[in-house]
XYZ file of N, CA and C in Angstrom:
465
model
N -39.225 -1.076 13.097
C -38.140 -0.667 13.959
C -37.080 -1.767 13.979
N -35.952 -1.478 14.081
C -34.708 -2.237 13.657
C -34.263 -2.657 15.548
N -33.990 -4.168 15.446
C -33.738 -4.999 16.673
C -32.593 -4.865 16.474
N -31.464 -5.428 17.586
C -30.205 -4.826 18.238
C -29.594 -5.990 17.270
N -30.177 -6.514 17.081
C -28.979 -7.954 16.415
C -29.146 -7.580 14.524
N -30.492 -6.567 14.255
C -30.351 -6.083 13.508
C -29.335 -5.394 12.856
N -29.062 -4.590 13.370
C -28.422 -3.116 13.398
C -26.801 -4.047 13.651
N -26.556 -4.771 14.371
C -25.328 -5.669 14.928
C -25.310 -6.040 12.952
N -25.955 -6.484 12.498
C -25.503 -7.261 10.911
C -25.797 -6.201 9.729
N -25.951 -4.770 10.257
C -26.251 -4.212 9.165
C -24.507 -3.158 9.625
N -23.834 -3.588 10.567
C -22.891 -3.068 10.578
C -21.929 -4.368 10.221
N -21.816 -5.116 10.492
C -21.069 -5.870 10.260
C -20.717 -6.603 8.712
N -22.211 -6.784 8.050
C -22.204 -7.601 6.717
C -21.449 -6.969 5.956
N -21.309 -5.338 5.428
C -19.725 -5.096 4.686
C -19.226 -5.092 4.845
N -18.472 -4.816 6.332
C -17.264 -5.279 6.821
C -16.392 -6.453 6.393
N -17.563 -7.501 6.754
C -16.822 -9.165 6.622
C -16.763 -9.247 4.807
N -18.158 -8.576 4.158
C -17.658 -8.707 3.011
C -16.276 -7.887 2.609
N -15.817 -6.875 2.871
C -14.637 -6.091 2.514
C -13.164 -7.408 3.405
N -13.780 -8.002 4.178
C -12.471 -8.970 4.869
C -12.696 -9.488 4.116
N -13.400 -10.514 3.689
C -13.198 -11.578 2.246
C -12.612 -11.057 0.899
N -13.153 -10.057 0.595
C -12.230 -9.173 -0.657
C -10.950 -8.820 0.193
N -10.223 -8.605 0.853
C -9.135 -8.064 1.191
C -8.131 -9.586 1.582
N -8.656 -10.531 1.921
C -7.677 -11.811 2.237
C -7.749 -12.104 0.800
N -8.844 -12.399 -0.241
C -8.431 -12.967 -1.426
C -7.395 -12.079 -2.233
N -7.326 -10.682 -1.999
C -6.755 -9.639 -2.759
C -5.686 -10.091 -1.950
N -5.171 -9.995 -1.161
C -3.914 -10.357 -0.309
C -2.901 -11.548 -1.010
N -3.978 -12.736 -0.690
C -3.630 -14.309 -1.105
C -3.621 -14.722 -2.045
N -4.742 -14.417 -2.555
C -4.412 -14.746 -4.474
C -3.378 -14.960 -4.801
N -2.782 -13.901 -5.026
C -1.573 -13.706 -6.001
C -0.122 -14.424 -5.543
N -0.343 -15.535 -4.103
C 0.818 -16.034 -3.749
C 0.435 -17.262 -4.413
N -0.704 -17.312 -4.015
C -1.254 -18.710 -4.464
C -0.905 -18.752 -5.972
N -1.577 -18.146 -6.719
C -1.607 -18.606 -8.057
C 0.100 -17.912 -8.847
N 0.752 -17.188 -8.530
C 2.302 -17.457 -9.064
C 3.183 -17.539 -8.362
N 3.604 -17.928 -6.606
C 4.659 -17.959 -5.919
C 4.719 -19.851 -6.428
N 5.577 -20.038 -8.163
C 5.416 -21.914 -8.440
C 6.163 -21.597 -8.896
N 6.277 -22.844 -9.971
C 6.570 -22.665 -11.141
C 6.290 -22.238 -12.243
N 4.701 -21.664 -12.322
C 4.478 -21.198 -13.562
C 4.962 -19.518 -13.604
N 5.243 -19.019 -12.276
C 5.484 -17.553 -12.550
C 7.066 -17.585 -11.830
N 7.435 -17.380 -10.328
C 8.251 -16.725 -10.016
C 9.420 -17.620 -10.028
N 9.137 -19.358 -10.057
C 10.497 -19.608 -10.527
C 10.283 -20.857 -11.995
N 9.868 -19.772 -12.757
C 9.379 -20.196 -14.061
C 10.823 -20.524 -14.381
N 11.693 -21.583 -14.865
C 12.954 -20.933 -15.226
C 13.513 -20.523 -16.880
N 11.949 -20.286 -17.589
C 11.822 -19.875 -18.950
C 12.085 -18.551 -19.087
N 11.260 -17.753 -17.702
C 11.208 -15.951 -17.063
C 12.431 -15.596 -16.826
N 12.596 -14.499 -17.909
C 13.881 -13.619 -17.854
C 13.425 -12.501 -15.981
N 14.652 -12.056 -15.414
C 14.450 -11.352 -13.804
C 13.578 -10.297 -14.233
N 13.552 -9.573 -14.734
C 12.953 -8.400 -14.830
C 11.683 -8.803 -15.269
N 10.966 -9.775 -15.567
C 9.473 -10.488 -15.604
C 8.999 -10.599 -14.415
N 10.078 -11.443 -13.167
C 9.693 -11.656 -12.262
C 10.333 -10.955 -11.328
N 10.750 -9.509 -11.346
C 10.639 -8.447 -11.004
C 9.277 -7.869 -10.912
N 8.381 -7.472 -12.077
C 6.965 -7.461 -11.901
C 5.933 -8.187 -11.555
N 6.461 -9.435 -11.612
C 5.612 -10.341 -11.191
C 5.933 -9.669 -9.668
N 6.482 -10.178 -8.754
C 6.563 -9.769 -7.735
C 6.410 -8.187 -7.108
N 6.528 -7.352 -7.707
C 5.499 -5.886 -7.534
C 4.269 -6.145 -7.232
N 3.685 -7.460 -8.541
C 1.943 -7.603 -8.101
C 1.888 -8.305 -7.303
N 2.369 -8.853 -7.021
C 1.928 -9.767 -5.752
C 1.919 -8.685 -4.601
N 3.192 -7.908 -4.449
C 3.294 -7.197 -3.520
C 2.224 -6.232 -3.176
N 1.936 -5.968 -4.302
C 0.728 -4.407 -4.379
C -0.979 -5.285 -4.118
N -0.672 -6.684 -4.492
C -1.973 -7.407 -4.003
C -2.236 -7.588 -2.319
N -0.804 -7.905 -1.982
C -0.477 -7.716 -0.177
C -1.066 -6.162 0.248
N -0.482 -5.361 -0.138
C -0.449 -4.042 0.036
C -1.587 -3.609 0.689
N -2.490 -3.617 -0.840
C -3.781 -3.351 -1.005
C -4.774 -3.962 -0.103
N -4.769 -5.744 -0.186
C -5.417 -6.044 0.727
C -5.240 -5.779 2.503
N -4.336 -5.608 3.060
C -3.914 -5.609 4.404
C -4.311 -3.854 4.684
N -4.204 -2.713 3.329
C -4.767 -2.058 3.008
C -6.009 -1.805 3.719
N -7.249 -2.681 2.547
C -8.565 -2.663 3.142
C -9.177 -3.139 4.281
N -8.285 -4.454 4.755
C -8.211 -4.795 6.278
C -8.481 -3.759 7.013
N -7.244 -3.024 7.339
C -7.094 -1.936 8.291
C -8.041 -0.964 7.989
N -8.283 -0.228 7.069
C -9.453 0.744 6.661
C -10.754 -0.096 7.034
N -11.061 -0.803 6.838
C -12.643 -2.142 7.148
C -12.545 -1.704 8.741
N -11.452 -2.057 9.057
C -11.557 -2.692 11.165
C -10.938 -1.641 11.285
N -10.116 -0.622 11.501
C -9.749 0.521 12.507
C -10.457 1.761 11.764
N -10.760 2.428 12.738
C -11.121 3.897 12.278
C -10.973 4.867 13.048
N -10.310 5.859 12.601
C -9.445 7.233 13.662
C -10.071 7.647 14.375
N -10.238 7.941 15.267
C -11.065 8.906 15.626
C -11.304 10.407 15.602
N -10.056 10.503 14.878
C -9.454 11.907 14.302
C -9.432 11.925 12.226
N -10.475 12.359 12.097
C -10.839 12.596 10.829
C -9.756 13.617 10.158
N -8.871 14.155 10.931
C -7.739 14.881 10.161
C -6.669 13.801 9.691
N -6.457 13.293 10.834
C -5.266 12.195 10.607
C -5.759 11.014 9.886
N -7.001 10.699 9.625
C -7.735 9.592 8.359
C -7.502 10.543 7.426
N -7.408 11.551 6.986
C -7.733 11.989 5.905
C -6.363 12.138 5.353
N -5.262 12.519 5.942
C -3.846 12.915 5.962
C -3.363 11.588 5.445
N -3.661 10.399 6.308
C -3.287 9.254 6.237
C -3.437 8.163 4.752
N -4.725 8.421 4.734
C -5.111 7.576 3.504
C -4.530 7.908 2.121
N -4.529 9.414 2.189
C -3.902 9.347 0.607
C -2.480 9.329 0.749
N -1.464 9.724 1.519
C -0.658 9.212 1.831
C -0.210 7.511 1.347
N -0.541 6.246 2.574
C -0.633 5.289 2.046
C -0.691 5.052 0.420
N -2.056 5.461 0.087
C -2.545 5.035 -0.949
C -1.686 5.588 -1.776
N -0.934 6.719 -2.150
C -0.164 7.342 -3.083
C 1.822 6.485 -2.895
N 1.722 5.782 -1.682
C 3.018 5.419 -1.908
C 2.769 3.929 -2.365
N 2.170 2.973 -2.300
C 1.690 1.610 -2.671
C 2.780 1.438 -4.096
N 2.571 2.294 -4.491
C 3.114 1.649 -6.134
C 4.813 1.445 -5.730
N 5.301 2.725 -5.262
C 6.609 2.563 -4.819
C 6.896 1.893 -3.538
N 6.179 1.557 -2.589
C 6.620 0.516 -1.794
C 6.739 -0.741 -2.358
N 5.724 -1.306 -3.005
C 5.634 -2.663 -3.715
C 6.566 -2.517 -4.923
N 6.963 -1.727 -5.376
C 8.580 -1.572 -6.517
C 9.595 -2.015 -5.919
N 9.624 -1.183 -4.640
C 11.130 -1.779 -4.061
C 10.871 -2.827 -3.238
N 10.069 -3.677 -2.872
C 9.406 -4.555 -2.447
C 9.971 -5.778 -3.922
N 9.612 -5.496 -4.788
C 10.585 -6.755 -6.287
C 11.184 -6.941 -6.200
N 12.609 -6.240 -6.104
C 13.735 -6.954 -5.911
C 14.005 -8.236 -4.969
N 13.537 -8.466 -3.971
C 13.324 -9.610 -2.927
C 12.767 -11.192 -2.858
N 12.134 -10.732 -4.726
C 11.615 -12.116 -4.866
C 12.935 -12.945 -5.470
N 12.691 -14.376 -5.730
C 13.899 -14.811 -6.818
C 13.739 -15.016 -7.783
N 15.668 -14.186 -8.396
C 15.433 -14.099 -9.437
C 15.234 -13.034 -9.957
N 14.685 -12.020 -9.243
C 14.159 -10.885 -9.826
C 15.472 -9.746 -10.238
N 15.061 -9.140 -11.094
C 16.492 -8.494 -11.505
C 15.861 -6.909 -12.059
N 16.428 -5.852 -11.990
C 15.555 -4.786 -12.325
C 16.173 -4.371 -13.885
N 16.698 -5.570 -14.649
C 16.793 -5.016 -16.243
C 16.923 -6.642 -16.628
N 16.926 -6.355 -17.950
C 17.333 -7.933 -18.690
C 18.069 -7.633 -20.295
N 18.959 -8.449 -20.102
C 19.833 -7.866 -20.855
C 19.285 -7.821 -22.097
N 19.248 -6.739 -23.213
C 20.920 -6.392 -23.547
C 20.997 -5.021 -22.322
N 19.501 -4.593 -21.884
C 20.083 -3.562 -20.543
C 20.977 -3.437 -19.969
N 22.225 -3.046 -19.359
C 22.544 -3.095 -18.368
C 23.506 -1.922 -17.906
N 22.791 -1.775 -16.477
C 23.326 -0.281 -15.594
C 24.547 -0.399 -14.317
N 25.726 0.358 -14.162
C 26.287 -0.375 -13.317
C 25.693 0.010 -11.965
N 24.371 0.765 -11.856
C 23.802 0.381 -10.505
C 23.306 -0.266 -10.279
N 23.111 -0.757 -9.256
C 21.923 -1.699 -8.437
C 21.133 -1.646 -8.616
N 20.055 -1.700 -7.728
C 18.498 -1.205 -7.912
C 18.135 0.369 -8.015
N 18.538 0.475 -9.607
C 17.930 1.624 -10.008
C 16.712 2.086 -9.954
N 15.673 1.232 -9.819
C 14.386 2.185 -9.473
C 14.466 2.507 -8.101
N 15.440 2.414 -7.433
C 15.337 3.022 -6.318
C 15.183 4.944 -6.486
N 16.110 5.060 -7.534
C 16.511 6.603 -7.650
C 14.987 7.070 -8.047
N 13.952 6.430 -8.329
C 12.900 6.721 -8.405
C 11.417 6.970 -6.681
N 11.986 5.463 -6.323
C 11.645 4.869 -5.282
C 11.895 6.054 -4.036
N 12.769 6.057 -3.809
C 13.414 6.725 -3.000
C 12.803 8.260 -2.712
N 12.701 8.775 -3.904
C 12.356 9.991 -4.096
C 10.933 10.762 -3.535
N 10.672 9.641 -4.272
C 8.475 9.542 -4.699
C 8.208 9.537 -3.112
N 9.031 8.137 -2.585
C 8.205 7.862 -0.638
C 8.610 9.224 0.145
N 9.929 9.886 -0.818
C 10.225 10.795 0.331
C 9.470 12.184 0.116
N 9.134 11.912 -1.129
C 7.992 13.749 -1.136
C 6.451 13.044 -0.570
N 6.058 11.984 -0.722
C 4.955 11.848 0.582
C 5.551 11.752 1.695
N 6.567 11.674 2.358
C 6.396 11.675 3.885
C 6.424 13.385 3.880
N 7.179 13.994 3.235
C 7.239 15.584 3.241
C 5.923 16.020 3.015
N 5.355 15.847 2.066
C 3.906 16.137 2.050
C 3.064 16.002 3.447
N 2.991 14.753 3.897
C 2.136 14.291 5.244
C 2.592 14.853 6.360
N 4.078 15.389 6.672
C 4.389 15.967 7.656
C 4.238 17.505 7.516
N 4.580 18.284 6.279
C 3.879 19.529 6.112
C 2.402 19.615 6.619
N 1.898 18.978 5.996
C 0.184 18.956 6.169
C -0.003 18.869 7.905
N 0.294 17.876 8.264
C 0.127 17.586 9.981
C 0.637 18.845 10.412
N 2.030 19.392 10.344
C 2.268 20.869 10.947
C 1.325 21.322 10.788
N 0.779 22.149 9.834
C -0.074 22.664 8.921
C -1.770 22.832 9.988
N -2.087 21.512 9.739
C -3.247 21.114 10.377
C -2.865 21.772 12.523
N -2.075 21.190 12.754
C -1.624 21.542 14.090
C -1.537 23.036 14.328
N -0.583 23.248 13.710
C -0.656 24.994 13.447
C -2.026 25.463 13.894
N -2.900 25.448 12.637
C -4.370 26.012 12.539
C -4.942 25.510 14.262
N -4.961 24.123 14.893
C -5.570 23.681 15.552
C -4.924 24.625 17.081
N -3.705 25.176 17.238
C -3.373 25.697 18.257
C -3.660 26.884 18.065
N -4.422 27.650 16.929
C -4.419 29.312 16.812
C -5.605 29.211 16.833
N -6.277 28.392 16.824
C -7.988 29.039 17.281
C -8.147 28.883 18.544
N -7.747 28.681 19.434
C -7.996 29.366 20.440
C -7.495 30.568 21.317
N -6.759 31.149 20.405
C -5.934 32.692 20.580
C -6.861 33.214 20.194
N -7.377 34.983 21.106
C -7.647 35.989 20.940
C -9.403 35.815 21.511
N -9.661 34.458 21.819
C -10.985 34.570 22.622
C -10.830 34.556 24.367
N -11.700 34.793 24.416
C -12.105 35.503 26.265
C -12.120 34.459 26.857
N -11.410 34.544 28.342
C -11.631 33.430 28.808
C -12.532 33.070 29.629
């Protein structure tokens, strides 16, 4: 039979292991290229450290990511479920437009060149806005269903 301090470390030990994977996934990636060998390499054409800085970003992302998934949990299994792929499906395009911000970073390298700005935005832009449309359809959706079952029973 399992003792209380048992059961206390058989909930806790993946947890803390998923916090240790989620701060190194986080930190890493400042640590080992926010120098000179990556983001102000000054050998690195912008659009290198344009991606460089995506990964870092998507390493933030991800880890602060598994943080929150590890330590909070909904209590509403519709809105975890709505939620997560959500998140998880915009990561790539948050941490895109998240590059431009590092230095240096430039979203072409010549002989490229566009007279817009941050053109992956026209990408960016798009992608975050058919998941929020997606997640807010769905939540109607879900709500909808949740206010019509209780029509047409006895009171």
């Amino acid at each position: 039979m399992a003792t209380p301090a048992s059961k206390d470390m058989t909930f806790y030990t993946p947890r803390l292991l998923l916090t240790l994977v989620s701060l190194v996934t986080a930190i890493a990636p400042y640590i080992a290229d926010f120098n000179t060998t990556h983001v102000y390499n000054p050998l690195w054409p912008g659009h290198a450290r344009f991606h460089n800085g995506q990964t870092m970003s998507m390493g933030a992302y991800l880890g602060l990511l598994t943080l929150y998934k590890t330590w909070v949990s909904s209590s509403n299994a519709v809105d975890d479920h709505l939620a997560t792929p959500c998140v998880v499906g915009a990561a790539y395009y948050v941490t895109q437009a998240s590059a431009y911000y590092y230095p240096g970073a430039t979203a072409w390298d010549p002989p490229q060149s566009f007279g817009v700005g941050p053109v992956h935005l026209f990408v960016v832009v798009p992608m975050l806005s058919l998941v929020g449309v997606a997640f807010g359809m769905e939540r109607w959706r879900v709500g909808r269903q949740g206010r019509g079952r209780g029509k047409g029973k006895a009171a």
